[in-house]
Coordinates of C-alpha atoms and ligand atoms in Angstrom, one line a residue:
M975 CA 93.4 69.2 119.5
S976 CA 95.4 70.1 116.4
N977 CA 93.8 71.8 113.4
Y978 CA 94.4 68.5 111.5
Q979 CA 92.4 66.6 114.1
E980 CA 89.6 69.1 114.1
R981 CA 89.4 68.9 110.3
A982 CA 89.5 65.1 110.4
N983 CA 86.6 65.1 112.9
E984 CA 84.6 67.4 110.5
I985 CA 85.4 65.1 107.6
L986 CA 84.2 62.0 109.5
A987 CA 81.0 63.8 110.6
R988 CA 80.2 64.7 107.0
I989 CA 80.9 61.1 105.8
D990 CA 78.5 59.9 108.5
E991 CA 75.9 62.4 107.3
L992 CA 76.3 61.2 103.7
A993 CA 76.0 57.6 104.8
K994 CA 72.5 58.3 106.1
I995 CA 71.4 59.3 102.6
T996 CA 70.7 55.9 101.1
E997 CA 68.2 54.0 99.0
E998 CA 67.7 51.5 101.8
P999 CA 67.7 52.7 105.5
G1000 CA 70.2 50.9 107.6
I1001 CA 72.6 50.1 104.8
V1002 CA 74.5 52.4 102.4
T1003 CA 73.3 52.0 98.8
R1004 CA 73.5 55.1 96.6
T1005 CA 73.5 54.3 92.9
Y1006 CA 73.6 56.6 89.9
G1007 CA 70.5 58.7 89.5
S1008 CA 68.5 57.4 92.4
D1009 CA 66.7 59.9 94.7
A1010 CA 69.3 59.2 97.4
F1011 CA 72.0 60.1 94.9
I1012 CA 70.3 63.4 94.1
E1013 CA 69.9 64.2 97.8
A1014 CA 73.5 63.4 98.4
R1015 CA 74.6 65.5 95.5
E1016 CA 72.6 68.5 96.7
K1017 CA 74.1 68.1 100.2
V1018 CA 77.7 68.1 98.8
E1019 CA 76.9 71.1 96.5
S1020 CA 75.6 73.0 99.5
W1021 CA 78.8 72.3 101.4
M1022 CA 80.8 73.4 98.4
R1023 CA 78.9 76.7 98.2
T1024 CA 79.3 77.3 102.0
A1025 CA 83.0 76.8 101.5
G1026 CA 82.9 79.6 98.9
L1027 CA 83.4 77.5 95.8
E1028 CA 81.7 78.3 92.5
T1029 CA 79.5 75.3 92.0
R1030 CA 77.6 73.6 89.1
T1031 CA 76.2 70.2 88.2
D1032 CA 77.0 69.0 84.7
N1033 CA 74.9 67.1 82.2
I1034 CA 76.0 63.6 83.2
G1035 CA 75.3 64.5 86.9
N1036 CA 78.7 65.3 88.5
V1037 CA 78.8 68.1 91.0
R1038 CA 81.7 70.5 90.6
G1039 CA 83.2 73.2 92.8
R1040 CA 85.8 75.6 91.7
L1041 CA 88.4 77.6 93.7
P1042 CA 90.0 80.1 91.3
G1043 CA 93.7 80.8 91.8
K1044 CA 95.6 84.1 91.8
N1045 CA 95.7 84.0 88.0
P1046 CA 92.4 82.7 86.6
I1047 CA 94.1 81.8 83.2
A1048 CA 96.6 79.5 85.0
K1049 CA 96.3 75.7 84.9
T1050 CA 93.6 73.9 86.8
F1051 CA 94.3 71.0 89.3
I1052 CA 91.5 68.5 89.7
I1053 CA 90.7 66.9 93.1
A1054 CA 88.0 64.3 92.9
S1055 CA 86.4 61.0 93.8
H1056 CA 82.9 59.5 93.5
L1057 CA 79.6 59.9 95.3
D1058 CA 77.9 56.7 94.1
S1059 CA 78.3 53.4 95.8
V1060 CA 77.9 49.7 95.3
V1061 CA 74.9 47.9 97.0
N1062 CA 75.2 47.6 100.8
A1063 CA 78.4 49.5 100.6
G1064 CA 80.8 51.0 103.1
K1065 CA 80.6 54.7 103.8
F1066 CA 84.2 55.7 102.8
D1067 CA 84.6 54.3 99.2
G1068 CA 84.2 57.5 97.2
P1069 CA 83.0 60.0 99.8
L1070 CA 86.3 60.0 101.7
G1071 CA 88.0 61.5 98.6
V1072 CA 85.2 64.0 97.9
I1073 CA 84.9 65.2 101.5
M1074 CA 88.7 65.4 102.0
G1075 CA 88.9 67.4 98.8
L1076 CA 86.3 69.7 100.1
D1077 CA 88.2 70.1 103.4
L1078 CA 91.4 71.0 101.5
L1079 CA 89.6 73.8 99.6
E1080 CA 87.7 75.0 102.6
N1081 CA 91.0 75.3 104.5
L1082 CA 92.6 77.2 101.7
A1083 CA 89.6 79.6 101.5
E1084 CA 89.3 80.1 105.2
N1085 CA 93.0 80.9 105.5
K1086 CA 92.8 83.1 102.3
I1087 CA 95.5 81.1 100.7
Q1088 CA 95.5 82.0 97.0
L1089 CA 97.2 79.3 94.9
P1090 CA 99.0 80.1 91.6
F1091 CA 96.6 77.6 89.9
N1092 CA 92.9 77.0 90.0
I1093 CA 91.4 73.9 91.7
E1094 CA 88.3 72.1 90.6
L1095 CA 86.7 69.7 93.1
I1096 CA 84.5 67.0 91.4
A1097 CA 82.1 64.5 93.0
F1098 CA 81.7 62.0 90.2
C1099 CA 78.2 60.5 89.7
D1100 CA 78.9 57.0 88.7
E1101 CA 82.3 55.3 89.3
E1102 CA 81.0 51.9 90.3
G1103 CA 78.8 51.2 87.3
V1104 CA 76.2 49.4 89.4
R1105 CA 73.1 50.6 87.5
F1106 CA 74.3 50.2 83.9
H1107 CA 77.2 47.8 84.5
S1108 CA 79.5 50.3 82.8
T1109 CA 81.8 52.2 85.1
Y1110 CA 83.3 55.8 85.1
L1111 CA 80.3 57.4 83.5
G1112 CA 81.0 60.7 85.3
S1113 CA 84.7 60.8 84.8
K1114 CA 84.6 59.7 81.2
A1115 CA 82.2 62.6 80.4
I1116 CA 84.7 65.1 81.7
A1117 CA 87.6 63.3 80.1
G1118 CA 85.7 63.4 76.8
S1119 CA 85.7 59.6 76.4
F1120 CA 82.0 59.0 77.2
E1121 CA 80.5 56.4 74.8
T1122 CA 77.2 57.9 73.5
S1123 CA 76.2 54.3 72.5
L1124 CA 75.5 53.8 76.2
L1125 CA 72.7 56.4 76.2
D1126 CA 70.1 53.8 75.2
K1127 CA 71.4 51.1 77.6
A1128 CA 68.6 50.1 80.0
D1129 CA 68.9 49.2 83.7
K1130 CA 67.1 46.2 85.3
D1131 CA 63.8 48.2 85.3
G1132 CA 64.1 49.2 81.7
V1133 CA 65.0 52.8 82.4
T1134 CA 67.6 54.1 79.9
L1135 CA 70.7 56.1 80.8
K1136 CA 69.3 58.9 78.6
E1137 CA 66.2 59.0 80.8
V1138 CA 68.3 59.1 84.0
I1139 CA 70.4 62.0 82.6
Q1140 CA 67.2 63.9 81.9
K1141 CA 65.8 63.1 85.4
L1142 CA 69.0 64.6 86.8
G1143 CA 68.4 67.8 84.8
G1144 CA 71.1 67.1 82.3
N1145 CA 70.9 67.2 78.5
E1146 CA 72.2 64.0 76.9
N1147 CA 73.1 65.9 73.7
R1148 CA 75.4 68.4 75.6
L1149 CA 77.6 65.9 77.4
S1150 CA 80.6 67.0 75.4
D1151 CA 80.2 70.5 76.6
D1152 CA 81.3 69.3 80.1
A1153 CA 84.6 67.7 78.9
L1154 CA 87.5 69.5 80.5
K1155 CA 89.1 71.6 77.7
E1156 CA 91.3 73.9 79.9
D1157 CA 95.0 73.5 80.6
L1158 CA 95.3 70.9 83.4
L1159 CA 98.1 70.7 86.0
G1160 CA 96.9 67.2 87.1
Y1161 CA 94.5 65.1 89.1
F1162 CA 94.6 64.0 92.7
E1163 CA 92.3 61.4 94.4
I1164 CA 92.3 60.3 98.0
H1165 CA 90.8 56.8 98.4
I1166 CA 90.7 54.0 100.9
E1167 CA 93.1 51.2 100.0
Q1168 CA 90.4 48.6 99.9
G1169 CA 93.2 46.0 100.5
P1170 CA 95.1 44.8 103.6
V1171 CA 98.6 46.0 103.1
L1172 CA 98.5 49.3 105.1
Y1173 CA 96.4 47.7 107.8
D1174 CA 98.9 44.8 108.2
A1175 CA 101.9 47.2 108.1
N1176 CA 100.2 49.7 110.5
I1177 CA 101.0 52.6 108.1
P1178 CA 98.3 55.3 107.6
V1179 CA 98.8 56.3 103.9
A1180 CA 100.4 55.0 100.7
L1181 CA 101.4 56.5 97.4
V1182 CA 99.7 54.8 94.4
S1183 CA 102.1 53.9 91.6
A1184 CA 99.6 52.4 89.1
I1185 CA 96.0 51.2 88.7
A1186 CA 95.3 47.8 87.4
G1187 CA 93.6 47.3 84.0
Q1188 CA 90.3 45.4 83.9
Q1189 CA 87.9 43.7 81.6
R1190 CA 84.2 43.5 82.6
I1191 CA 82.4 40.8 80.6
E1192 CA 78.8 39.5 80.5
L1193 CA 78.6 35.8 79.8
V1194 CA 75.3 34.4 78.5
F1195 CA 74.8 30.6 78.6
T1196 CA 71.9 29.2 76.5
G1197 CA 70.9 25.5 76.9
V1198 CA 67.4 24.0 76.9
A1199 CA 64.8 24.7 79.5
G1200 CA 62.9 21.6 80.6
H1201 CA 60.8 19.8 83.2
A1202 CA 62.8 19.0 86.3
G1203 CA 60.9 15.8 86.8
T1204 CA 60.8 14.3 83.4
V1205 CA 64.1 15.0 81.5
P1206 CA 66.7 12.3 82.2
M1207 CA 70.0 13.6 83.4
G1208 CA 71.8 12.4 80.3
K1209 CA 69.5 14.3 78.0
R1210 CA 69.8 17.7 79.7
H1211 CA 71.4 20.9 78.4
D1212 CA 71.4 22.6 81.8
A1213 CA 72.7 26.2 81.4
L1214 CA 73.3 26.6 85.1
C1215 CA 75.4 23.4 85.5
C1216 CA 77.5 24.7 82.6
A1217 CA 77.9 28.1 84.1
A1218 CA 78.9 26.5 87.4
E1219 CA 81.6 24.4 85.8
C1220 CA 82.9 27.5 84.0
I1221 CA 82.9 29.5 87.2
S1222 CA 85.0 26.9 89.0
G1223 CA 87.3 26.8 85.9
I1224 CA 87.7 30.6 86.1
E1225 CA 88.6 30.4 89.8
E1226 CA 91.1 27.5 89.2
F1227 CA 92.8 29.5 86.4
A1228 CA 93.1 32.7 88.4
I1229 CA 94.5 30.8 91.4
D1230 CA 97.1 29.2 89.2
H1231 CA 98.1 32.6 87.9
K1232 CA 97.5 34.4 91.2
T1233 CA 100.7 36.4 91.0
N1234 CA 99.3 38.7 88.4
I1235 CA 95.6 38.3 87.8
V1236 CA 92.3 38.3 89.7
A1237 CA 89.0 37.1 88.3
T1238 CA 85.6 37.4 89.9
V1239 CA 82.0 36.4 89.1
G1240 CA 80.0 38.8 91.1
K1241 CA 76.6 38.6 89.4
L1242 CA 74.6 35.4 88.4
E1243 CA 71.1 35.4 87.0
I1244 CA 69.0 32.4 86.1
V1245 CA 66.5 33.7 83.4
D1246 CA 62.9 32.5 84.1
A1247 CA 64.1 30.8 87.3
A1248 CA 61.8 28.2 88.9
S1249 CA 62.6 25.3 91.2
N1250 CA 61.0 22.7 88.9
V1251 CA 62.6 24.0 85.6
I1252 CA 65.9 23.0 84.2
P1253 CA 67.6 26.4 83.6
G1254 CA 67.6 27.2 79.9
K1255 CA 69.4 30.5 80.1
V1256 CA 71.9 31.9 82.6
K1257 CA 73.8 35.2 82.6
C1258 CA 76.8 36.1 84.8
S1259 CA 79.4 38.8 85.1
L1260 CA 83.1 38.2 84.8
D1261 CA 85.6 40.8 86.1
I1262 CA 89.3 40.2 85.2
R1263 CA 92.1 42.4 86.4
S1264 CA 95.9 42.8 86.2
A1265 CA 98.4 45.6 86.6
D1266 CA 100.2 44.0 83.7
E1267 CA 98.6 44.7 80.2
V1268 CA 100.1 41.6 78.6
R1269 CA 99.0 39.3 81.4
L1270 CA 95.5 40.8 81.3
S1271 CA 95.0 40.0 77.6
F1272 CA 96.6 36.6 78.0
A1273 CA 94.2 35.8 80.9
C1274 CA 91.1 37.0 78.9
N1275 CA 92.1 34.8 75.9
A1276 CA 92.9 31.8 78.1
L1277 CA 89.6 32.1 80.0
K1278 CA 87.6 32.5 76.8
K1279 CA 89.2 29.2 75.6
I1280 CA 88.4 27.4 78.9
I1281 CA 84.8 28.5 78.8
T1282 CA 84.4 27.6 75.1
E1283 CA 85.7 24.1 75.7
I1284 CA 83.3 23.5 78.6
C1285 CA 80.3 24.8 76.6
T1286 CA 81.2 22.7 73.6
N1287 CA 81.4 19.6 75.7
R1288 CA 78.0 20.3 77.2
N1289 CA 76.4 21.5 73.9
I1290 CA 75.6 24.9 75.5
A1291 CA 75.8 28.1 73.5
C1292 CA 77.8 30.9 75.2
T1293 CA 78.2 34.6 74.3
W1294 CA 81.1 36.7 75.7
N1295 CA 80.1 40.3 75.7
I1296 CA 82.8 42.8 76.7
I1297 CA 81.0 45.5 78.7
Q1298 CA 84.1 47.6 79.5
E1299 CA 87.8 47.3 79.2
T1300 CA 90.5 49.6 80.6
D1301 CA 94.3 49.3 80.3
P1302 CA 96.5 49.6 83.4
V1303 CA 97.3 53.2 84.2
A1304 CA 100.6 54.5 85.6
C1305 CA 100.4 57.4 88.0
D1306 CA 102.5 60.5 87.1
P1307 CA 106.1 60.3 88.3
N1308 CA 106.4 64.0 88.9
L1309 CA 103.3 64.3 90.9
N1310 CA 104.4 61.2 92.8
N1311 CA 107.7 62.8 93.6
T1312 CA 105.9 65.7 95.2
L1313 CA 103.5 63.3 96.9
H1314 CA 106.5 61.2 98.1
Q1315 CA 108.0 64.4 99.6
S1316 CA 104.7 65.4 101.2
I1317 CA 104.3 62.1 102.9
K1318 CA 107.8 62.4 104.3
N1319 CA 107.2 66.0 105.3
A1320 CA 104.2 64.8 107.2
G1321 CA 106.4 62.4 109.1
Y1322 CA 105.2 59.1 107.6
E1323 CA 107.0 56.2 106.0
V1324 CA 106.5 56.2 102.2
V1325 CA 104.9 53.0 100.8
E1326 CA 104.0 52.6 97.1
L1327 CA 101.1 50.3 96.1
V1328 CA 99.4 49.3 92.9
S1329 CA 95.7 49.6 93.0
G1330 CA 93.7 46.5 92.1
A1331 CA 90.6 48.5 92.3
G1332 CA 89.6 50.9 89.5
H1333 CA 89.3 54.6 90.1
D1334 CA 88.1 57.7 88.3
A1335 CA 91.8 58.5 87.8
V1336 CA 91.8 56.0 85.0
P1337 CA 89.7 58.0 82.4
L1338 CA 91.4 61.2 83.6
S1339 CA 94.8 59.8 82.9
A1340 CA 94.0 60.2 79.2
I1341 CA 93.9 64.0 79.6
C1342 CA 96.3 64.9 82.4
P1343 CA 98.9 63.5 84.9
V1344 CA 97.2 61.6 87.7
S1345 CA 98.0 60.9 91.3
M1346 CA 96.4 59.1 94.2
I1347 CA 97.0 58.3 97.9
F1348 CA 95.5 55.4 99.7
V1349 CA 94.3 55.7 103.3
R1350 CA 94.4 52.6 105.5
C1351 CA 91.1 50.9 106.1
Y1352 CA 90.0 48.2 108.6
K1353 CA 91.5 44.9 107.6
G1354 CA 91.4 46.2 104.0
I1355 CA 87.7 45.5 103.8
S1356 CA 85.6 47.5 101.3
H1357 CA 82.4 47.1 99.3
S1358 CA 81.0 46.0 102.6
P1359 CA 79.3 47.7 105.6
L1360 CA 82.3 46.7 107.6
E1361 CA 84.4 49.2 105.8
D1362 CA 86.0 51.6 108.4
V1363 CA 88.8 54.1 108.7
E1364 CA 90.5 55.3 111.9
I1365 CA 90.2 59.1 112.7
T1366 CA 94.0 59.1 113.2
D1367 CA 94.4 57.9 109.6
I1368 CA 92.1 60.6 108.3
T1369 CA 94.2 63.1 110.3
A1370 CA 97.4 61.7 108.7
A1371 CA 95.9 62.0 105.2
V1372 CA 94.8 65.6 105.9
K1373 CA 98.3 66.5 106.8
V1374 CA 99.8 64.7 103.7
A1375 CA 97.2 66.3 101.3
D1376 CA 97.8 69.8 102.8
N1377 CA 101.5 69.4 102.3
F1378 CA 101.0 68.1 98.8
I1379 CA 98.9 71.1 97.7
L1380 CA 101.3 73.6 99.2
N1381 CA 104.3 71.8 97.7
L1382 CA 102.6 71.8 94.3
A1383 CA 102.1 75.5 94.7
S1384 CA 105.7 76.2 95.6
N1385 CA 106.9 74.1 92.7
Y1386 CA 104.5 75.7 90.3
N1387 CA 106.3 77.8 87.6
Q1388 CA 104.0 77.8 84.6
Ligands
HGY2073 O1 85.4 47.9 90.8 C1 86.3 48.7 91.2 O2 87.4 48.5 91.0 C2 85.9 50.0 91.8 O3 85.5 49.8 93.1 N1 84.8 50.6 91.0
MN2074 MN1 85.9 53.8 94.8
MN2075 MN1 84.2 50.8 94.8

């Protein structure tokens, strides 16, 4: 068995170990600040320490491990992904990038390879944004773009972000201390594709050329609650029927423009729901994405118009609260040239993909050049317990990533 295969087996074993650390036995749910998140973070930090990295957890809750290069004042290269998950998640979305990054550094340390630059491995604490419906909390903190207005945002149980930071041992007034201020060589993230292209093409890895922009919106529909038995149909202002018509209108619009946008309503809440009450208030999420900035803003404006028209016809009030918006991000051409070469050196066909999913590379792109590779996953399934990755594809990704780091080192001339 080759060294790459052995390392891939160890990576998969650690991913399996992390998958057992969950808020709900039998499924993978590990949201920001939960006890399961804290346990997983401690596990990763212990692996980092065993690998000989200098470790620390920062105020927002990321765990960071550093492998100094030959020249400590040289630039620093960031390798990262996230430790948190969605609800009933797969076990690879996030942990694959963290554990593969750990493997890369472990291999360098074990073989006493001193690079001409420093490497910092980061396990981000909240990429998904499940708890506070605002994503990239960990990566925004280190990119210096964390919005302090979020500190008082409460989760569904009324616990504020500030309280979670304190529970994690952080100081919400010192978040800016953790922003990366040093000279950065770039950022690299290994992530499952979460789409079907590599699976259908039977190719193990892809180069990521860009990451789609997204808008996350909360829609609140306010009608008139009433008795299900006594209010005639013609006299109702049913917030749920209005939301339902809007949701179909959103789908219809996105299908018509399928070439460049996707739109999803993933959360729907009937406030004070009861089977014998006409819904007076309904909240839902709206997630709109496109790799093309102009199309994204066109789609947001067009959908807002469609929703406003439906609500006016039904005499229902609607608020459109933008929770988060990020522009599309282009990955760095120079890093991608080196990645392109590394994929070829490893003996694989080079495929370039745009990422429809968001990644922590997005906030980091504001402070350094970013790069990503995708690893094939089973039928492109993700955000699902069916998420799976073949050991042969992990082996391929180890080979590519090793080549990439060594090629970066040989090209390094700062
Ligand atoms: O939603 C996303 O794009 C990512 O999985 N957080
Ligand atoms: Mn992810
Ligand atoms: Mn995800």
